[in-house]
Coordinates of C-alpha atoms (C1' of nucleotides) in Angstrom, one line a residue:
Chain A
M1 CA -11.7 -25.1 -36.1
Q2 CA -8.6 -23.3 -37.4
Q3 CA -10.5 -22.5 -40.6
S4 CA -13.1 -20.7 -38.6
L5 CA -10.6 -18.8 -36.6
G6 CA -9.4 -17.3 -39.9
N7 CA -12.9 -16.3 -40.7
F8 CA -13.2 -14.8 -37.3
F9 CA -10.2 -12.6 -37.8
S10 CA -11.2 -11.4 -41.3
E11 CA -14.7 -10.7 -40.0
Y12 CA -13.2 -8.9 -37.1
I13 CA -11.4 -6.5 -39.4
G14 CA -14.5 -5.9 -41.5
K15 CA -16.7 -5.2 -38.5
K16 CA -17.0 -1.6 -37.5
S17 CA -15.6 -0.9 -34.1
I18 CA -17.6 0.8 -31.4
F19 CA -14.6 2.8 -30.6
K20 CA -13.4 5.7 -32.6
N21 CA -10.4 6.3 -30.3
K22 CA -10.2 4.0 -27.4
A23 CA -7.4 5.9 -25.7
I24 CA -9.7 8.7 -24.9
I25 CA -11.5 6.9 -22.2
Q26 CA -8.6 5.0 -20.8
S27 CA -7.6 6.1 -17.3
T28 CA -4.2 7.2 -18.5
H29 CA -5.7 9.6 -20.9
L30 CA -5.2 13.3 -20.1
P31 CA -8.0 15.3 -21.8
V32 CA -7.2 18.6 -23.4
T33 CA -9.8 20.4 -21.3
L34 CA -10.9 19.5 -17.9
L35 CA -14.5 20.2 -17.1
H36 CA -15.8 21.6 -13.9
R37 CA -12.3 21.9 -12.4
D38 CA -11.4 25.4 -13.5
E39 CA -11.2 26.8 -10.0
Q40 CA -8.9 24.0 -8.7
I41 CA -6.7 24.3 -11.8
N42 CA -6.3 28.0 -11.5
T43 CA -5.5 27.8 -7.8
L44 CA -3.0 25.1 -8.2
A45 CA -1.4 27.0 -11.1
Q46 CA -1.2 30.2 -9.1
I47 CA 0.5 28.3 -6.2
L48 CA 3.0 26.6 -8.4
A49 CA 3.7 29.6 -10.6
P50 CA 6.6 31.1 -8.5
T51 CA 8.8 28.3 -9.8
L52 CA 8.8 30.1 -13.1
R53 CA 10.7 32.9 -11.4
N54 CA 13.0 30.5 -9.5
E55 CA 11.1 31.1 -6.3
K56 CA 10.0 28.3 -4.0
P57 CA 6.3 27.7 -4.3
S58 CA 4.3 26.8 -1.2
N59 CA 3.6 23.3 -0.3
V60 CA 0.1 22.3 -1.3
F61 CA -2.3 19.7 -0.2
L62 CA -5.1 18.4 -2.4
Y63 CA -8.1 16.7 -0.8
G64 CA -11.0 14.9 -2.3
K65 CA -12.5 11.5 -2.6
S66 CA -11.4 9.2 -5.3
G67 CA -12.4 10.1 -8.8
T68 CA -12.9 13.8 -8.1
G69 CA -10.2 14.8 -10.5
K70 CA -7.3 15.4 -8.2
T71 CA -4.8 13.3 -10.1
V72 CA -5.9 14.6 -13.5
T73 CA -5.8 18.2 -12.3
V74 CA -2.2 17.8 -11.0
R75 CA -1.1 16.0 -14.2
Y76 CA -2.7 18.7 -16.3
V77 CA -1.1 21.6 -14.4
I78 CA 2.2 19.8 -14.4
Q79 CA 2.1 19.2 -18.1
E80 CA 1.4 22.9 -18.8
L81 CA 4.1 23.9 -16.4
E82 CA 6.6 21.6 -18.0
K83 CA 5.8 23.0 -21.4
I84 CA 6.8 26.4 -20.3
T85 CA 9.8 25.4 -18.3
S86 CA 11.3 23.4 -21.2
S87 CA 10.6 26.1 -23.7
K88 CA 12.1 28.9 -21.6
N89 CA 14.8 26.7 -20.1
I90 CA 13.7 27.1 -16.5
P91 CA 15.4 24.6 -14.2
L92 CA 12.5 22.7 -12.8
K93 CA 12.0 19.0 -12.3
I94 CA 8.7 17.5 -11.3
V95 CA 8.5 14.0 -9.8
Y96 CA 5.2 12.2 -9.5
I97 CA 5.0 9.2 -7.2
N98 CA 2.0 7.1 -6.4
C99 CA 2.4 6.0 -2.8
K100 CA -0.4 3.5 -2.9
L101 CA 1.3 0.9 -5.1
K102 CA 2.5 -1.9 -2.9
R103 CA 6.1 -2.8 -3.2
V104 CA 6.8 0.5 -4.9
A105 CA 6.4 3.0 -2.2
D106 CA 4.9 1.5 1.0
T107 CA 7.8 2.3 3.3
E108 CA 10.0 5.3 3.8
Y109 CA 13.0 3.5 2.3
R110 CA 11.1 2.4 -0.8
L111 CA 9.7 5.9 -1.3
L112 CA 13.2 7.3 -1.3
A113 CA 14.4 4.6 -3.6
E114 CA 11.6 5.5 -6.0
L115 CA 12.5 9.1 -5.7
N116 CA 16.0 8.3 -6.6
R117 CA 14.9 6.3 -9.6
A118 CA 13.3 9.4 -10.9
F119 CA 16.8 10.8 -11.0
N120 CA 18.1 7.7 -12.7
T121 CA 19.9 6.5 -9.7
S122 CA 19.0 2.9 -8.9
I123 CA 18.8 2.0 -5.3
P124 CA 19.1 -1.6 -4.1
A125 CA 16.0 -3.2 -2.5
T126 CA 17.7 -3.5 0.8
G127 CA 21.1 -3.1 2.4
L128 CA 21.5 0.6 2.5
P129 CA 20.9 2.8 5.5
T130 CA 17.9 5.1 5.0
D131 CA 19.8 8.2 5.7
E132 CA 22.4 7.1 3.2
V133 CA 19.6 7.0 0.6
Y134 CA 18.6 10.5 1.7
R135 CA 22.1 11.6 1.1
I136 CA 22.2 10.1 -2.4
F137 CA 18.9 11.8 -3.1
V138 CA 20.2 15.2 -2.0
H139 CA 23.3 14.6 -4.1
S140 CA 21.2 13.8 -7.2
V141 CA 19.2 17.0 -6.6
Q142 CA 22.3 19.1 -6.5
K143 CA 23.7 17.5 -9.5
E144 CA 20.6 18.3 -11.5
N145 CA 20.6 21.7 -10.0
K146 CA 16.9 22.2 -10.5
A147 CA 14.0 23.2 -8.3
I148 CA 11.9 20.1 -7.5
I149 CA 8.2 19.7 -7.2
L150 CA 7.4 16.5 -5.6
V151 CA 3.9 15.1 -6.2
L152 CA 2.9 12.4 -3.7
D153 CA -0.3 10.8 -4.8
E154 CA -2.4 8.9 -2.3
I155 CA -0.1 10.1 0.4
D156 CA -2.6 9.2 3.1
Q157 CA -2.1 5.5 2.5
L158 CA 1.6 5.9 3.2
V159 CA 1.2 8.0 6.3
K160 CA -1.3 5.6 7.7
K161 CA 1.1 2.8 7.3
I162 CA 4.4 4.2 8.4
G163 CA 3.6 7.4 10.2
D164 CA 4.4 11.0 9.2
G165 CA 8.1 11.1 10.0
F166 CA 9.2 10.9 6.4
L167 CA 7.2 14.0 5.6
Y168 CA 9.2 15.9 8.2
S169 CA 12.4 14.6 6.7
L170 CA 11.3 15.6 3.3
T171 CA 10.4 19.2 4.3
R172 CA 13.7 19.5 6.1
L173 CA 15.6 18.4 3.0
N174 CA 15.4 22.0 1.9
E175 CA 18.0 22.9 4.4
S176 CA 20.6 20.6 3.0
T177 CA 20.1 21.2 -0.7
Q178 CA 21.6 24.6 -1.0
G179 CA 19.6 26.6 -3.5
N180 CA 17.6 23.8 -4.8
T181 CA 14.2 24.0 -3.3
I182 CA 11.9 21.0 -2.9
S183 CA 8.2 21.6 -2.8
I184 CA 5.6 19.0 -2.0
V185 CA 2.3 18.5 -3.5
G186 CA 0.4 16.0 -1.4
V187 CA -2.7 14.3 -2.8
S188 CA -5.0 12.6 -0.4
N189 CA -8.3 10.7 -0.7
D190 CA -8.9 11.0 3.0
L191 CA -10.5 14.2 4.1
V192 CA -9.6 14.0 7.8
F193 CA -6.1 12.8 7.0
M194 CA -4.6 16.0 8.3
D195 CA -5.6 15.2 11.8
L196 CA -3.2 12.3 11.9
L197 CA -0.2 14.6 11.3
D198 CA 2.1 16.1 13.7
S199 CA 1.3 19.8 14.1
R200 CA 4.7 21.0 12.9
I201 CA 4.4 18.9 9.8
K202 CA 0.9 20.1 9.3
S203 CA 1.8 23.7 9.3
S204 CA 4.7 23.4 7.0
L205 CA 3.1 21.1 4.6
S206 CA -0.4 22.5 4.2
E207 CA 0.6 26.1 3.5
E208 CA -2.1 25.9 0.9
E209 CA -5.0 23.5 0.5
I210 CA -7.3 22.8 -2.4
I211 CA -10.5 20.9 -1.9
F212 CA -12.0 18.8 -4.6
P213 CA -15.8 18.3 -4.1
P214 CA -17.4 15.3 -5.7
Y215 CA -18.9 15.8 -9.1
N216 CA -22.7 15.8 -9.1
A217 CA -24.6 13.6 -11.6
L218 CA -24.9 16.4 -14.1
Q219 CA -21.3 17.2 -14.1
I220 CA -20.4 13.6 -14.6
Q221 CA -22.8 13.5 -17.5
D222 CA -20.9 16.4 -19.0
I223 CA -17.6 14.7 -18.6
L224 CA -18.9 11.4 -20.0
I225 CA -20.5 13.1 -23.0
A226 CA -17.3 15.1 -23.8
R227 CA -15.3 11.9 -23.8
T228 CA -17.7 9.7 -25.6
I229 CA -17.9 12.2 -28.5
E230 CA -14.3 11.6 -29.1
A231 CA -14.0 8.0 -28.0
F232 CA -16.9 6.4 -29.7
R233 CA -18.3 6.2 -33.1
E234 CA -21.5 8.2 -33.4
G235 CA -24.7 6.5 -32.5
T236 CA -23.1 3.6 -30.8
I237 CA -24.5 4.6 -27.4
E238 CA -28.0 3.8 -26.8
E239 CA -30.5 6.1 -25.0
G240 CA -30.1 6.2 -21.3
V241 CA -26.6 4.7 -21.1
I242 CA -24.9 7.9 -20.2
E243 CA -27.6 8.7 -17.6
K244 CA -27.3 5.3 -16.1
T245 CA -23.6 5.4 -15.9
A246 CA -23.6 8.8 -14.3
A247 CA -26.2 7.6 -11.8
Y248 CA -24.1 4.7 -10.8
A249 CA -21.1 6.9 -10.3
A250 CA -23.0 9.6 -8.4
R251 CA -24.2 6.9 -6.1
E252 CA -20.5 6.3 -5.3
H253 CA -19.8 9.9 -4.2
G254 CA -19.4 11.2 -7.8
D255 CA -16.5 9.1 -8.9
A256 CA -15.7 10.2 -12.4
R257 CA -12.9 7.7 -12.9
R258 CA -15.3 4.9 -12.1
A259 CA -17.9 6.3 -14.5
L260 CA -15.4 6.4 -17.4
E261 CA -14.1 2.9 -16.6
L262 CA -17.7 1.6 -16.5
L263 CA -18.3 3.0 -19.9
R264 CA -15.1 1.7 -21.4
V265 CA -15.6 -1.8 -20.0
A266 CA -19.2 -1.8 -21.1
A267 CA -18.1 -0.9 -24.6
E268 CA -15.5 -3.7 -24.6
I269 CA -18.1 -6.2 -23.5
A270 CA -20.5 -5.1 -26.1
E271 CA -17.9 -5.3 -28.8
R272 CA -16.7 -8.7 -27.8
N273 CA -20.2 -10.1 -27.9
G274 CA -20.7 -8.7 -31.4
F275 CA -23.0 -5.8 -30.6
T276 CA -22.6 -2.6 -32.5
N277 CA -24.2 -0.5 -29.7
I278 CA -23.7 -0.1 -26.0
S279 CA -26.9 -0.6 -24.1
T280 CA -27.7 -0.2 -20.4
R281 CA -27.5 -3.9 -20.0
H282 CA -23.8 -3.7 -20.8
I283 CA -23.3 -1.2 -18.0
D284 CA -24.6 -3.7 -15.5
E285 CA -22.3 -6.4 -16.9
A286 CA -19.4 -3.9 -16.8
E287 CA -20.0 -3.1 -13.2
E288 CA -19.8 -6.8 -12.3
K289 CA -16.7 -7.4 -14.4
I290 CA -14.8 -4.4 -12.9
E291 CA -15.4 -5.6 -9.4
R292 CA -14.4 -9.1 -10.4
D293 CA -11.2 -8.0 -12.1
R294 CA -10.3 -5.8 -9.1
V295 CA -10.7 -8.6 -6.7
I296 CA -8.8 -11.1 -8.8
E297 CA -6.0 -8.7 -9.5
I298 CA -5.6 -8.1 -5.8
L299 CA -5.8 -11.7 -5.0
A300 CA -3.3 -12.8 -7.5
T301 CA -0.6 -10.4 -6.4
Q302 CA -0.9 -11.2 -2.7
P303 CA 1.8 -13.2 -1.0
K304 CA 1.2 -16.9 -0.3
Q305 CA 0.6 -16.4 3.4
F306 CA -2.1 -13.8 2.6
Q307 CA -3.7 -16.2 0.2
A308 CA -3.7 -19.0 2.7
A309 CA -5.3 -16.8 5.3
L310 CA -7.9 -15.7 2.9
Y311 CA -8.5 -19.3 1.8
S312 CA -9.1 -20.2 5.5
I313 CA -11.8 -17.5 5.7
L314 CA -13.3 -18.7 2.4
T315 CA -13.5 -22.4 3.2
H316 CA -14.3 -22.2 6.9
P317 CA -17.2 -24.5 7.5
S318 CA -19.3 -22.0 9.3
K319 CA -22.6 -23.5 8.0
N320 CA -25.2 -21.1 9.2
N321 CA -23.3 -18.0 8.1
S322 CA -22.2 -17.4 11.6
K323 CA -19.5 -14.9 12.3
L324 CA -15.9 -15.9 12.0
Y325 CA -13.3 -15.0 14.5
T326 CA -9.5 -14.8 14.4
G327 CA -9.1 -17.9 16.5
D328 CA -11.2 -20.0 14.1
I329 CA -9.4 -18.7 11.1
Y330 CA -6.0 -19.4 12.6
E331 CA -6.9 -22.9 13.5
L332 CA -8.0 -23.7 9.9
Y333 CA -5.1 -21.7 8.6
R334 CA -2.7 -24.0 10.3
H335 CA -4.4 -27.0 8.8
I336 CA -4.0 -25.5 5.4
C337 CA -0.4 -24.8 5.9
K338 CA 0.1 -28.4 6.8
R339 CA -1.6 -29.5 3.7
T340 CA 0.2 -27.1 1.4
G341 CA 3.6 -27.4 3.1
L342 CA 3.6 -23.7 3.8
K343 CA 5.4 -22.7 7.0
P344 CA 2.7 -21.5 9.4
L345 CA 3.1 -18.0 10.8
T346 CA 2.2 -17.0 14.3
Q347 CA -1.2 -15.9 15.3
R348 CA 0.3 -12.5 16.0
R349 CA 1.3 -12.2 12.3
I350 CA -2.0 -13.5 11.1
S351 CA -3.7 -10.9 13.1
D352 CA -1.8 -8.3 11.2
I353 CA -2.5 -10.0 7.9
L354 CA -6.2 -10.0 8.6
G355 CA -5.9 -6.3 9.3
E356 CA -4.2 -5.8 5.9
L357 CA -6.8 -7.8 4.0
D358 CA -9.3 -5.6 5.6
T359 CA -7.7 -2.4 4.3
L360 CA -7.5 -4.0 0.9
G361 CA -11.2 -4.3 1.1
I362 CA -11.4 -8.0 0.5
I363 CA -12.7 -8.8 3.9
N364 CA -14.4 -6.8 6.6
A365 CA -12.6 -7.4 9.9
R366 CA -14.2 -5.4 12.7
I367 CA -12.7 -5.6 16.1
I368 CA -15.4 -6.4 18.6
S369 CA -15.5 -7.3 22.3
K370 CA -17.5 -10.3 23.2
G371 CA -17.3 -9.4 26.8
R372 CA -16.7 -12.5 28.9
Y373 CA -15.6 -14.3 25.8
G374 CA -12.8 -12.0 24.9
R375 CA -12.0 -9.6 22.1
T376 CA -11.4 -10.5 18.5
R377 CA -12.0 -9.6 15.0
E378 CA -15.3 -10.4 13.5
I379 CA -14.6 -11.4 9.9
V380 CA -16.9 -11.3 6.9
L381 CA -16.0 -11.6 3.3
A382 CA -16.4 -8.3 1.5
T383 CA -16.6 -9.8 -2.0
P384 CA -19.9 -10.6 -3.7
S385 CA -20.9 -14.2 -3.1
T386 CA -21.2 -14.8 -6.8
L387 CA -17.4 -14.5 -6.9
T388 CA -16.7 -17.0 -4.2
P389 CA -16.2 -20.0 -6.4
K390 CA -13.9 -18.2 -8.7
I391 CA -11.8 -16.8 -5.9
R392 CA -11.7 -20.2 -4.4
R393 CA -10.4 -21.7 -7.6
I394 CA -7.7 -19.1 -8.0
L395 CA -6.5 -19.6 -4.5
E396 CA -6.5 -23.4 -4.8
E397 CA -4.5 -23.1 -7.9
S398 CA -2.0 -20.7 -6.4
L399 CA -1.7 -22.7 -3.2
E400 CA -1.6 -26.0 -5.1
I401 CA -4.5 -27.6 -3.2
Chain B
dC1 C1' -30.4 -5.3 42.4
dG2 C1' -26.4 -2.8 41.0
dA3 C1' -21.5 -1.3 41.3
dG4 C1' -17.3 -3.0 40.9
dA5 C1' -14.1 -7.0 40.1
dT6 C1' -13.1 -10.7 37.0
dT7 C1' -12.4 -13.0 32.8
dC8 C1' -11.6 -14.4 28.3
dA9 C1' -9.6 -14.3 23.6
dT10 C1' -7.1 -11.7 21.2
dG11 C1' -5.5 -6.9 20.1
dT12 C1' -1.2 -4.3 20.1
dG13 C1' 3.4 -2.4 21.0
dA14 C1' 8.3 -3.2 21.5
dA15 C1' 12.1 -5.7 21.1
dG16 C1' 14.5 -9.6 19.2
dT17 C1' 15.6 -12.9 15.2
dA18 C1' 16.3 -14.7 10.5
dT19 C1' 17.2 -13.7 5.9
dA20 C1' 18.7 -11.4 2.0
dC21 C1' 21.2 -8.1 0.3
dC22 C1' 24.4 -4.0 0.3
dT23 C1' 29.3 -1.7 0.7
dT24 C1' 33.8 -1.9 2.3
dT25 C1' 38.1 -3.9 2.9
dA26 C1' 41.8 -7.0 2.7
dG27 C1' 44.2 -10.6 0.5
dG28 C1' 45.6 -13.0 -3.5
dC29 C1' 46.1 -13.3 -8.2
dT30 C1' 47.0 -11.3 -12.9
dT31 C1' 49.0 -8.1 -15.9
dA32 C1' 51.9 -4.7 -17.9
dA33 C1' 56.0 -2.3 -17.6
Chain C
dA1 C1' 53.8 -1.8 -9.0
dA2 C1' 49.2 -1.3 -10.4
dG3 C1' 44.8 -3.3 -11.4
dC4 C1' 41.3 -6.7 -10.7
dC5 C1' 38.7 -10.3 -8.6
dT6 C1' 37.0 -12.8 -4.5
dA7 C1' 35.6 -13.6 0.0
dA8 C1' 34.9 -12.1 4.5
dA9 C1' 33.3 -8.5 7.6
dG10 C1' 30.2 -5.3 9.0
dG11 C1' 26.0 -3.1 8.2
dT12 C1' 20.8 -2.4 6.8
dA13 C1' 15.6 -3.2 5.7
dT14 C1' 12.0 -6.3 5.9
dA15 C1' 9.1 -9.9 7.4
dC16 C1' 8.3 -12.4 11.0
dT17 C1' 8.5 -14.1 16.1
dT18 C1' 8.5 -13.6 21.1
dC19 C1' 7.2 -11.4 25.1
dA20 C1' 4.4 -8.7 27.8
dC21 C1' 0.8 -5.9 28.5
dA22 C1' -3.8 -3.6 27.1
dT23 C1' -8.7 -3.9 26.0
dG24 C1' -13.6 -3.9 26.9
dA25 C1' -18.1 -5.8 27.5
dA26 C1' -20.3 -10.2 29.3
dT27 C1' -20.4 -12.4 33.5
dC28 C1' -19.6 -13.0 38.3
dT29 C1' -19.4 -11.4 43.2
dC30 C1' -21.0 -9.5 47.0
dG31 C1' -22.7 -5.7 49.8
dT32 C1' -27.0 -3.5 50.3
dA33 C1' -31.9 -2.5 50.1

DNA sequence: CGAGATTCATGTGAAGTATACCTTTAGGCTTAA
DNA sequence: AAGCCTAAAGGTATACTTCACATGAATCTCGTA
């Protein structure tokens, strides 16, 4: 056994890797040139350029569905901007925050705390008044004495959750930081997100807007080819793989990030199974694996109560696939709490939790009215049924059932 | 038969509570002069 | 006397509970044709 492991390792070294440079297709990689986004890059650069002359640039909003290159464009422009500012000693600081990450920036307070962290000021998780945290932030800004560009990625998530008040506070911050301007670059996946905003905020925040249209299949192919040339050894990609990947991605509103991920995971699968080439079959496997990993990742990081609620949905004895309703779930949930020693929450709270599980995309919880028989959420699992046993095992383990 | 009232099961908003954690402050102790 | 530590006081954010009211179509009621 151990002998063969040694063989395995030495063989592993001897084997030629499919990858030439794996980092190229990892999601953190920032390519040297961005394809098919010249217009957006130029516009954004023009908007932000005034910082180079110590003038406050307009606030900008970037729209576009996921994987249309928003984040990468921002990162690219930021990088170039920072190169200039640091070489010419222009006082500018750029802060990038992803609002989607739970527990990092999903309330106003936590966003502020994160902002302060960017200025190397640590803020306790609780205990301070929010306006105190604002004051600390203003103080840090003045101490650094630089113009600030604040990039808020996935800002729509945050606004949906806690409203738009914080945006108002942020724009007003300019009045209290004498001389040091703060500009906001908002990035949103939601195209109609603006409608949720208060009109005052809307006008001050979206002085400029940049739209990111989805890539079409050909553009995705371009992107994939450009990356694969650098990332993979020559001839490791079989005929039709690129096309198939692009087609998959185009089906999902032209999501380039997804396409690249698909390709990377496919390569990993191929390599692990001892293939020297990536074939279309690996793409299919990759698609499955990505979905699996995503669900499992979400699951594992959920609080116990969420897991218990989900477990109720999963194990509810609704034989003939009949629809599940909040009441049914809650009843079973209480049972599960009793068995696991978990303190049962109220139905009110479970109602909210079901809503959150819905936004996480693990379940579909549609609110319906059954007329005479009341109003409730109609709940269906949103995960592929092949995953159910696995999810179940994970939950059972975590809940110690 | 059809318009309007009723009904159910739960959605939803607001206000209150428990918990965990923060800063400030005051008192007591130690230390150095 | 100054400095430091500790504990209590006073305050906050967050997750949750409690209370009260809102929702909306199936069903019921009852006047009318």
